[in-house]
Amino acid sequence: MKENNMTALVSAFVRCYHEQNSNLKIYDDKYAKYILTKEEYESILDNMTQGIKYFNPNFIGTKEEAIKWIVNNQLGPSVLGRSAFNKRSLDVAIKLGCKQYVVYASGYSTSTLDQKIKCYEIDKEEVIEDKLKRLKNAHIKSFNTQYIKADFTSASWLKNLNNSSYDKNQKSFNSLLGLSYYLSKDDFSALIKTIASNIKEGSSVLFDYQTTDYSKEAKINEELAASANEKMLAKYTYQEIESILASNNLYIYEYLDHDAMTKEYFYDYNTLNPGSKIIAPKSVAYILAVKK
């Protein structure tokens, strides 16, 4: 298990654990269990449960209770919420005529596997190659997806995307989940500018970002990322995000803070599970923007 893929693997673990153990699915990822090997799943589970006192110093309970607490309180809220937000927004975009789905920093996301429109996954060369091996080993075929190797701090990714079957004259849905954290503000602004210049009017851009609000969960996530050599680089105010988008002719169609995310996507789960509620992290916000 490569260290520089750890954050993406933990996200896959969260989706897998939730799919297999939850009585109501916030986000139902039926493929995540095939992306992770059994050994990786057990290794992540063991490492997390052994560190329960790091996440919750006052915790008392079984190993099963420990991993449930960690997923529901620390690892899962952002991963599950943003995945559900992405799926619902993409489904709406497709109904409105979107023909292309582009996933930036795709990692081990499985969101393209059941899509009938053209899909493009963009990530670092080593991640793409590793993911393709995992899909092959799991006998999963993705007929509508092209995999593009790129570095988002370089202009090469756009050339590689445009050399594929991607058509910038057709509406596209562009998903940048979990990416803004690991780019500097200048690099993120440049990425948004490049994307905006390469998409048709009516296309969507969806992403999450770390706010300037402090929370214990945010501090722990920053420490976990740093331990995996994936240092988080930027936090934003709403006004900063709005300015970046507006300067590129992108307008905010939907904005979710932690309260709105909890109410919109976790309400049913929390009603069914009042003793183990999932609350969206205070330090993360979610945006769906549309090019005008």
mmCIF file of C-alpha atoms in Angstrom:
data_model
loop_
_atom_site.group_PDB
_atom_site.id
_atom_site.type_symbol
_atom_site.label_atom_id
_atom_site.label_comp_id
_atom_site.label_asym_id
_atom_site.label_seq_id
_atom_site.Cartn_x
_atom_site.Cartn_y
_atom_site.Cartn_z
ATOM 1 C CA MET A 1 0.000 0.000 0.000
ATOM 2 C CA LYS A 2 1.782 3.140 -1.174
ATOM 3 C CA GLU A 3 1.980 5.925 1.356
ATOM 4 C CA ASN A 4 1.105 8.643 -1.154
ATOM 5 C CA ASN A 5 -2.170 6.858 -1.925
ATOM 6 C CA MET A 6 -3.189 6.533 1.723
ATOM 7 C CA THR A 7 -5.755 9.334 1.863
ATOM 8 C CA ALA A 8 -7.554 7.958 -1.194
ATOM 9 C CA LEU A 9 -7.467 4.435 0.239
ATOM 10 C CA VAL A 10 -8.903 5.582 3.556
ATOM 11 C CA SER A 11 -11.729 7.324 1.677
ATOM 12 C CA ALA A 12 -12.430 4.044 -0.134
ATOM 13 C CA PHE A 13 -12.379 2.247 3.212
ATOM 14 C CA VAL A 14 -14.980 4.670 4.606
ATOM 15 C CA ARG A 15 -17.303 4.125 1.649
ATOM 16 C CA CYS A 16 -16.814 0.359 1.900
ATOM 17 C CA TYR A 17 -17.409 0.223 5.657
ATOM 18 C CA HIS A 18 -20.523 2.391 5.394
ATOM 19 C CA GLU A 19 -21.958 0.302 2.555
ATOM 20 C CA GLN A 20 -21.456 -2.941 4.442
ATOM 21 C CA ASN A 21 -22.434 -1.856 7.962
ATOM 22 C CA SER A 22 -25.064 0.882 7.793
ATOM 23 C CA ASN A 23 -28.792 0.299 8.017
ATOM 24 C CA LEU A 24 -29.387 3.343 5.816
ATOM 25 C CA LYS A 25 -26.919 4.382 3.137
ATOM 26 C CA ILE A 26 -25.966 8.049 2.936
ATOM 27 C CA TYR A 27 -23.907 7.081 -0.090
ATOM 28 C CA ASP A 28 -24.114 3.531 -1.416
ATOM 29 C CA ASP A 29 -20.801 2.533 -3.012
ATOM 30 C CA LYS A 30 -21.151 -1.075 -4.104
ATOM 31 C CA TYR A 31 -17.726 -1.149 -5.783
ATOM 32 C CA ALA A 32 -15.444 0.120 -2.992
ATOM 33 C CA LYS A 33 -15.165 -3.356 -1.461
ATOM 34 C CA TYR A 34 -13.585 -4.574 -4.699
ATOM 35 C CA ILE A 35 -11.077 -1.706 -4.902
ATOM 36 C CA LEU A 36 -9.528 -2.528 -1.517
ATOM 37 C CA THR A 37 -7.872 -5.854 -0.901
ATOM 38 C CA LYS A 38 -8.963 -7.757 2.197
ATOM 39 C CA GLU A 39 -5.523 -7.154 3.717
ATOM 40 C CA GLU A 40 -5.738 -3.384 3.122
ATOM 41 C CA TYR A 41 -9.227 -3.207 4.597
ATOM 42 C CA GLU A 42 -8.171 -5.072 7.727
ATOM 43 C CA SER A 43 -4.947 -3.048 8.028
ATOM 44 C CA ILE A 44 -6.798 0.280 7.905
ATOM 45 C CA LEU A 45 -9.430 -1.013 10.327
ATOM 46 C CA ASP A 46 -6.779 -2.226 12.784
ATOM 47 C CA ASN A 47 -4.719 0.969 12.570
ATOM 48 C CA MET A 48 -7.763 3.138 13.158
ATOM 49 C CA THR A 49 -9.161 1.140 16.076
ATOM 50 C CA GLN A 50 -5.751 0.944 17.749
ATOM 51 C CA GLY A 51 -5.668 4.729 17.598
ATOM 52 C CA ILE A 52 -9.149 5.278 19.048
ATOM 53 C CA LYS A 53 -7.723 7.187 22.019
ATOM 54 C CA TYR A 54 -6.193 9.672 19.572
ATOM 55 C CA PHE A 55 -9.627 10.335 18.083
ATOM 56 C CA ASN A 56 -11.576 10.044 21.329
ATOM 57 C CA PRO A 57 -9.513 9.939 24.565
ATOM 58 C CA ASN A 58 -12.583 9.029 26.639
ATOM 59 C CA PHE A 59 -13.758 6.139 24.468
ATOM 60 C CA ILE A 60 -14.698 2.868 26.157
ATOM 61 C CA GLY A 61 -16.025 -0.006 24.058
ATOM 62 C CA THR A 62 -15.338 -2.880 21.688
ATOM 63 C CA LYS A 63 -13.272 -2.843 18.503
ATOM 64 C CA GLU A 64 -16.484 -2.820 16.464
ATOM 65 C CA GLU A 65 -17.818 0.120 18.429
ATOM 66 C CA ALA A 66 -14.489 1.921 18.019
ATOM 67 C CA ILE A 67 -14.394 1.737 14.224
ATOM 68 C CA LYS A 68 -18.047 2.759 14.006
ATOM 69 C CA TRP A 69 -17.309 5.797 16.181
ATOM 70 C CA ILE A 70 -14.259 6.754 14.100
ATOM 71 C CA VAL A 71 -16.091 6.413 10.771
ATOM 72 C CA ASN A 72 -19.231 8.223 11.918
ATOM 73 C CA ASN A 73 -17.459 11.012 13.781
ATOM 74 C CA GLN A 74 -14.097 11.557 12.093
ATOM 75 C CA LEU A 75 -13.568 9.914 8.716
ATOM 76 C CA GLY A 76 -17.042 9.507 7.291
ATOM 77 C CA PRO A 77 -18.950 12.797 7.543
ATOM 78 C CA SER A 78 -17.047 14.682 4.839
ATOM 79 C CA VAL A 79 -16.428 11.678 2.551
ATOM 80 C CA LEU A 80 -20.017 10.423 2.639
ATOM 81 C CA GLY A 81 -21.631 13.845 2.498
ATOM 82 C CA ARG A 82 -19.646 15.126 -0.458
ATOM 83 C CA SER A 83 -20.101 11.830 -2.334
ATOM 84 C CA ALA A 84 -23.882 12.011 -1.879
ATOM 85 C CA PHE A 85 -23.907 15.686 -2.906
ATOM 86 C CA ASN A 86 -21.863 14.835 -5.996
ATOM 87 C CA LYS A 87 -24.150 11.957 -6.996
ATOM 88 C CA ARG A 88 -27.375 13.924 -6.656
ATOM 89 C CA SER A 89 -25.948 16.934 -8.496
ATOM 90 C CA LEU A 90 -24.583 14.739 -11.297
ATOM 91 C CA ASP A 91 -27.913 12.927 -11.687
ATOM 92 C CA VAL A 92 -29.683 16.272 -12.079
ATOM 93 C CA ALA A 93 -27.082 17.515 -14.575
ATOM 94 C CA ILE A 94 -27.511 14.392 -16.709
ATOM 95 C CA LYS A 95 -31.297 14.876 -16.768
ATOM 96 C CA LEU A 96 -30.654 18.423 -17.983
ATOM 97 C CA GLY A 97 -28.526 17.234 -20.887
ATOM 98 C CA CYS A 98 -24.993 16.871 -19.532
ATOM 99 C CA LYS A 99 -23.019 14.421 -21.692
ATOM 100 C CA GLN A 100 -19.623 14.327 -19.958
ATOM 101 C CA TYR A 101 -18.438 13.652 -16.420
ATOM 102 C CA VAL A 102 -14.890 14.700 -15.489
ATOM 103 C CA VAL A 103 -13.405 13.632 -12.142
ATOM 104 C CA TYR A 104 -10.320 15.538 -11.043
ATOM 105 C CA ALA A 105 -7.992 13.800 -8.575
ATOM 106 C CA SER A 106 -10.213 10.750 -8.973
ATOM 107 C CA GLY A 107 -8.211 8.551 -6.608
ATOM 108 C CA TYR A 108 -10.177 5.371 -5.909
ATOM 109 C CA SER A 109 -13.588 6.889 -6.585
ATOM 110 C CA THR A 110 -16.001 4.457 -8.249
ATOM 111 C CA SER A 111 -18.557 7.090 -9.267
ATOM 112 C CA THR A 112 -17.939 6.651 -13.006
ATOM 113 C CA LEU A 113 -18.479 2.901 -13.138
ATOM 114 C CA ASP A 114 -22.247 2.855 -13.680
ATOM 115 C CA GLN A 115 -22.484 5.995 -15.788
ATOM 116 C CA LYS A 116 -23.836 5.835 -19.330
ATOM 117 C CA ILE A 117 -22.333 9.163 -20.374
ATOM 118 C CA LYS A 118 -18.680 9.683 -21.260
ATOM 119 C CA CYS A 119 -16.445 9.816 -18.182
ATOM 120 C CA TYR A 120 -12.901 11.025 -17.656
ATOM 121 C CA GLU A 121 -10.827 10.359 -14.548
ATOM 122 C CA ILE A 122 -7.723 12.493 -14.046
ATOM 123 C CA ASP A 123 -5.016 11.808 -11.471
ATOM 124 C CA LYS A 124 -1.313 11.260 -10.980
ATOM 125 C CA GLU A 125 0.273 8.558 -13.111
ATOM 126 C CA GLU A 126 0.975 6.210 -10.205
ATOM 127 C CA VAL A 127 -2.599 6.489 -8.915
ATOM 128 C CA ILE A 128 -4.167 5.833 -12.321
ATOM 129 C CA GLU A 129 -1.923 2.833 -12.954
ATOM 130 C CA ASP A 130 -2.632 1.387 -9.510
ATOM 131 C CA LYS A 131 -6.382 1.892 -9.906
ATOM 132 C CA LEU A 132 -6.425 0.190 -13.308
ATOM 133 C CA LYS A 133 -4.639 -2.803 -11.781
ATOM 134 C CA ARG A 134 -7.215 -2.967 -9.011
ATOM 135 C CA LEU A 135 -10.123 -2.814 -11.456
ATOM 136 C CA LYS A 136 -8.523 -5.551 -13.557
ATOM 137 C CA ASN A 137 -7.929 -7.773 -10.520
ATOM 138 C CA ALA A 138 -11.569 -7.280 -9.503
ATOM 139 C CA HIS A 139 -12.767 -8.057 -13.064
ATOM 140 C CA ILE A 140 -14.504 -4.684 -13.234
ATOM 141 C CA LYS A 141 -14.749 -3.111 -16.669
ATOM 142 C CA SER A 142 -15.489 0.555 -17.168
ATOM 143 C CA PHE A 143 -16.593 0.913 -20.765
ATOM 144 C CA ASN A 144 -17.361 4.643 -20.716
ATOM 145 C CA THR A 145 -14.339 5.913 -18.776
ATOM 146 C CA GLN A 146 -11.017 7.198 -20.056
ATOM 147 C CA TYR A 147 -8.176 7.494 -17.526
ATOM 148 C CA ILE A 148 -5.882 10.482 -17.888
ATOM 149 C CA LYS A 149 -2.513 10.845 -16.158
ATOM 150 C CA ALA A 150 -1.748 14.395 -15.066
ATOM 151 C CA ASP A 151 -0.314 16.791 -12.490
ATOM 152 C CA PHE A 152 -2.685 19.625 -11.586
ATOM 153 C CA THR A 153 0.172 21.992 -10.794
ATOM 154 C CA SER A 154 1.227 21.669 -14.452
ATOM 155 C CA ALA A 155 -0.603 22.691 -17.622
ATOM 156 C CA SER A 156 -0.121 19.201 -19.064
ATOM 157 C CA TRP A 157 -3.414 17.871 -17.678
ATOM 158 C CA LEU A 158 -5.474 20.077 -20.007
ATOM 159 C CA LYS A 159 -3.556 18.923 -23.062
ATOM 160 C CA ASN A 160 -4.027 15.294 -22.028
ATOM 161 C CA LEU A 161 -7.760 15.808 -21.469
ATOM 162 C CA ASN A 162 -8.238 17.561 -24.806
ATOM 163 C CA ASN A 163 -6.320 14.781 -26.554
ATOM 164 C CA SER A 164 -8.994 12.349 -25.373
ATOM 165 C CA SER A 165 -12.561 12.198 -26.679
ATOM 166 C CA TYR A 166 -13.553 15.054 -24.352
ATOM 167 C CA ASP A 167 -15.506 17.749 -26.200
ATOM 168 C CA LYS A 168 -15.400 21.207 -24.644
ATOM 169 C CA ASN A 169 -18.377 22.197 -26.789
ATOM 170 C CA GLN A 170 -20.642 19.812 -24.877
ATOM 171 C CA LYS A 171 -21.927 20.347 -21.350
ATOM 172 C CA SER A 172 -19.821 18.687 -18.684
ATOM 173 C CA PHE A 173 -20.025 17.979 -14.968
ATOM 174 C CA ASN A 174 -16.670 18.584 -13.299
ATOM 175 C CA SER A 175 -16.031 17.073 -9.858
ATOM 176 C CA LEU A 176 -13.067 18.213 -7.752
ATOM 177 C CA LEU A 177 -13.822 16.503 -4.448
ATOM 178 C CA GLY A 178 -11.032 16.505 -1.877
ATOM 179 C CA LEU A 179 -8.660 18.407 -4.158
ATOM 180 C CA SER A 180 -8.667 22.026 -3.008
ATOM 181 C CA TYR A 181 -7.089 21.100 0.347
ATOM 182 C CA TYR A 182 -3.838 19.943 -1.243
ATOM 183 C CA LEU A 183 -3.260 22.809 -3.671
ATOM 184 C CA SER A 184 -1.941 26.241 -2.828
ATOM 185 C CA LYS A 185 -4.411 29.090 -3.287
ATOM 186 C CA ASP A 186 -2.600 30.175 -6.447
ATOM 187 C CA ASP A 187 -2.659 26.661 -7.910
ATOM 188 C CA PHE A 188 -6.327 26.158 -7.046
ATOM 189 C CA SER A 189 -7.281 29.512 -8.580
ATOM 190 C CA ALA A 190 -5.291 28.648 -11.706
ATOM 191 C CA LEU A 191 -6.986 25.255 -11.925
ATOM 192 C CA ILE A 192 -10.468 26.795 -11.675
ATOM 193 C CA LYS A 193 -9.523 29.354 -14.342
ATOM 194 C CA THR A 194 -8.308 26.641 -16.710
ATOM 195 C CA ILE A 195 -11.367 24.470 -16.169
ATOM 196 C CA ALA A 196 -13.713 27.416 -16.703
ATOM 197 C CA SER A 197 -12.014 28.257 -19.996
ATOM 198 C CA ASN A 198 -12.439 24.667 -21.198
ATOM 199 C CA ILE A 199 -16.127 24.041 -20.482
ATOM 200 C CA LYS A 200 -19.347 25.010 -22.231
ATOM 201 C CA GLU A 201 -21.911 27.380 -20.757
ATOM 202 C CA GLY A 202 -24.284 25.475 -18.487
ATOM 203 C CA SER A 203 -21.536 23.103 -17.336
ATOM 204 C CA SER A 204 -21.142 22.434 -13.613
ATOM 205 C CA VAL A 205 -18.164 22.540 -11.258
ATOM 206 C CA LEU A 206 -18.549 20.844 -7.868
ATOM 207 C CA PHE A 207 -15.992 20.866 -5.053
ATOM 208 C CA ASP A 208 -15.470 21.017 -1.315
ATOM 209 C CA TYR A 209 -13.030 23.234 0.532
ATOM 210 C CA GLN A 210 -11.637 23.768 3.992
ATOM 211 C CA THR A 211 -13.036 26.869 5.676
ATOM 212 C CA THR A 212 -11.301 29.100 8.177
ATOM 213 C CA ASP A 213 -13.532 27.774 10.987
ATOM 214 C CA TYR A 214 -11.660 25.779 13.603
ATOM 215 C CA SER A 215 -12.774 22.315 14.662
ATOM 216 C CA LYS A 216 -11.146 19.390 16.420
ATOM 217 C CA GLU A 217 -12.052 17.164 13.459
ATOM 218 C CA ALA A 218 -10.270 19.520 11.058
ATOM 219 C CA LYS A 219 -7.146 19.534 13.190
ATOM 220 C CA ILE A 220 -7.070 15.719 13.288
ATOM 221 C CA ASN A 221 -7.646 15.460 9.529
ATOM 222 C CA GLU A 222 -4.762 17.854 8.904
ATOM 223 C CA GLU A 223 -2.502 15.749 11.124
ATOM 224 C CA LEU A 224 -3.565 12.522 9.400
ATOM 225 C CA ALA A 225 -2.909 14.025 5.973
ATOM 226 C CA ALA A 226 0.499 15.299 7.031
ATOM 227 C CA SER A 227 1.447 11.857 8.369
ATOM 228 C CA ALA A 228 0.687 10.462 4.899
ATOM 229 C CA ASN A 229 2.870 13.124 3.204
ATOM 230 C CA GLU A 230 -0.229 14.925 1.927
ATOM 231 C CA LYS A 231 -0.088 18.253 3.707
ATOM 232 C CA MET A 232 -3.187 20.434 3.506
ATOM 233 C CA LEU A 233 -2.214 23.794 2.073
ATOM 234 C CA ALA A 234 -5.200 26.137 1.976
ATOM 235 C CA LYS A 235 -8.299 27.361 3.779
ATOM 236 C CA TYR A 236 -10.832 29.795 2.334
ATOM 237 C CA THR A 237 -13.527 32.203 3.360
ATOM 238 C CA TYR A 238 -16.786 32.134 1.411
ATOM 239 C CA GLN A 239 -15.901 35.516 -0.057
ATOM 240 C CA GLU A 240 -12.582 34.191 -1.402
ATOM 241 C CA ILE A 241 -14.304 31.251 -3.091
ATOM 242 C CA GLU A 242 -17.030 33.477 -4.511
ATOM 243 C CA SER A 243 -14.400 35.833 -5.938
ATOM 244 C CA ILE A 244 -12.414 33.011 -7.580
ATOM 245 C CA LEU A 245 -15.561 31.643 -9.208
ATOM 246 C CA ALA A 246 -17.081 34.975 -10.285
ATOM 247 C CA SER A 247 -13.842 36.076 -11.950
ATOM 248 C CA ASN A 248 -14.119 32.984 -14.143
ATOM 249 C CA ASN A 249 -17.799 33.390 -15.036
ATOM 250 C CA LEU A 250 -18.817 30.666 -12.594
ATOM 251 C CA TYR A 251 -21.745 31.375 -10.328
ATOM 252 C CA ILE A 252 -22.678 29.562 -7.156
ATOM 253 C CA TYR A 253 -25.810 27.511 -7.710
ATOM 254 C CA GLU A 254 -25.729 25.659 -4.388
ATOM 255 C CA TYR A 255 -23.722 26.223 -1.242
ATOM 256 C CA LEU A 256 -23.778 23.907 1.764
ATOM 257 C CA ASP A 257 -22.167 24.690 5.075
ATOM 258 C CA HIS A 258 -21.935 22.043 7.801
ATOM 259 C CA ASP A 259 -25.466 22.671 9.067
ATOM 260 C CA ALA A 260 -27.013 22.476 5.605
ATOM 261 C CA MET A 261 -25.043 19.312 4.758
ATOM 262 C CA THR A 262 -26.173 17.599 7.974
ATOM 263 C CA LYS A 263 -29.797 18.564 7.442
ATOM 264 C CA GLU A 264 -29.876 17.719 3.730
ATOM 265 C CA TYR A 265 -27.914 14.473 3.576
ATOM 266 C CA PHE A 266 -27.737 13.013 7.094
ATOM 267 C CA TYR A 267 -31.240 13.665 8.419
ATOM 268 C CA ASP A 268 -32.740 10.276 7.522
ATOM 269 C CA TYR A 269 -29.721 8.373 8.826
ATOM 270 C CA ASN A 270 -29.682 10.337 12.073
ATOM 271 C CA THR A 271 -33.411 9.861 12.591
ATOM 272 C CA LEU A 272 -32.923 6.100 12.280
ATOM 273 C CA ASN A 273 -29.747 6.105 14.374
ATOM 274 C CA PRO A 274 -30.206 8.689 17.155
ATOM 275 C CA GLY A 275 -27.471 7.066 19.244
ATOM 276 C CA SER A 276 -24.767 7.339 16.566
ATOM 277 C CA LYS A 277 -25.537 10.428 14.523
ATOM 278 C CA ILE A 278 -23.315 11.682 11.718
ATOM 279 C CA ILE A 279 -22.682 15.433 11.782
ATOM 280 C CA ALA A 280 -20.933 17.235 8.923
ATOM 281 C CA PRO A 281 -17.607 18.822 9.930
ATOM 282 C CA LYS A 282 -17.804 22.501 10.806
ATOM 283 C CA SER A 283 -14.642 23.273 8.858
ATOM 284 C CA VAL A 284 -15.764 22.061 5.409
ATOM 285 C CA ALA A 285 -18.119 23.666 2.886
ATOM 286 C CA TYR A 286 -19.478 22.379 -0.435
ATOM 287 C CA ILE A 287 -20.106 24.247 -3.674
ATOM 288 C CA LEU A 288 -21.937 23.568 -6.936
ATOM 289 C CA ALA A 289 -21.171 26.281 -9.470
ATOM 290 C CA VAL A 290 -22.442 26.724 -13.021
ATOM 291 C CA LYS A 291 -20.789 28.497 -15.934
ATOM 292 C CA LYS A 292 -22.915 31.262 -17.394
#
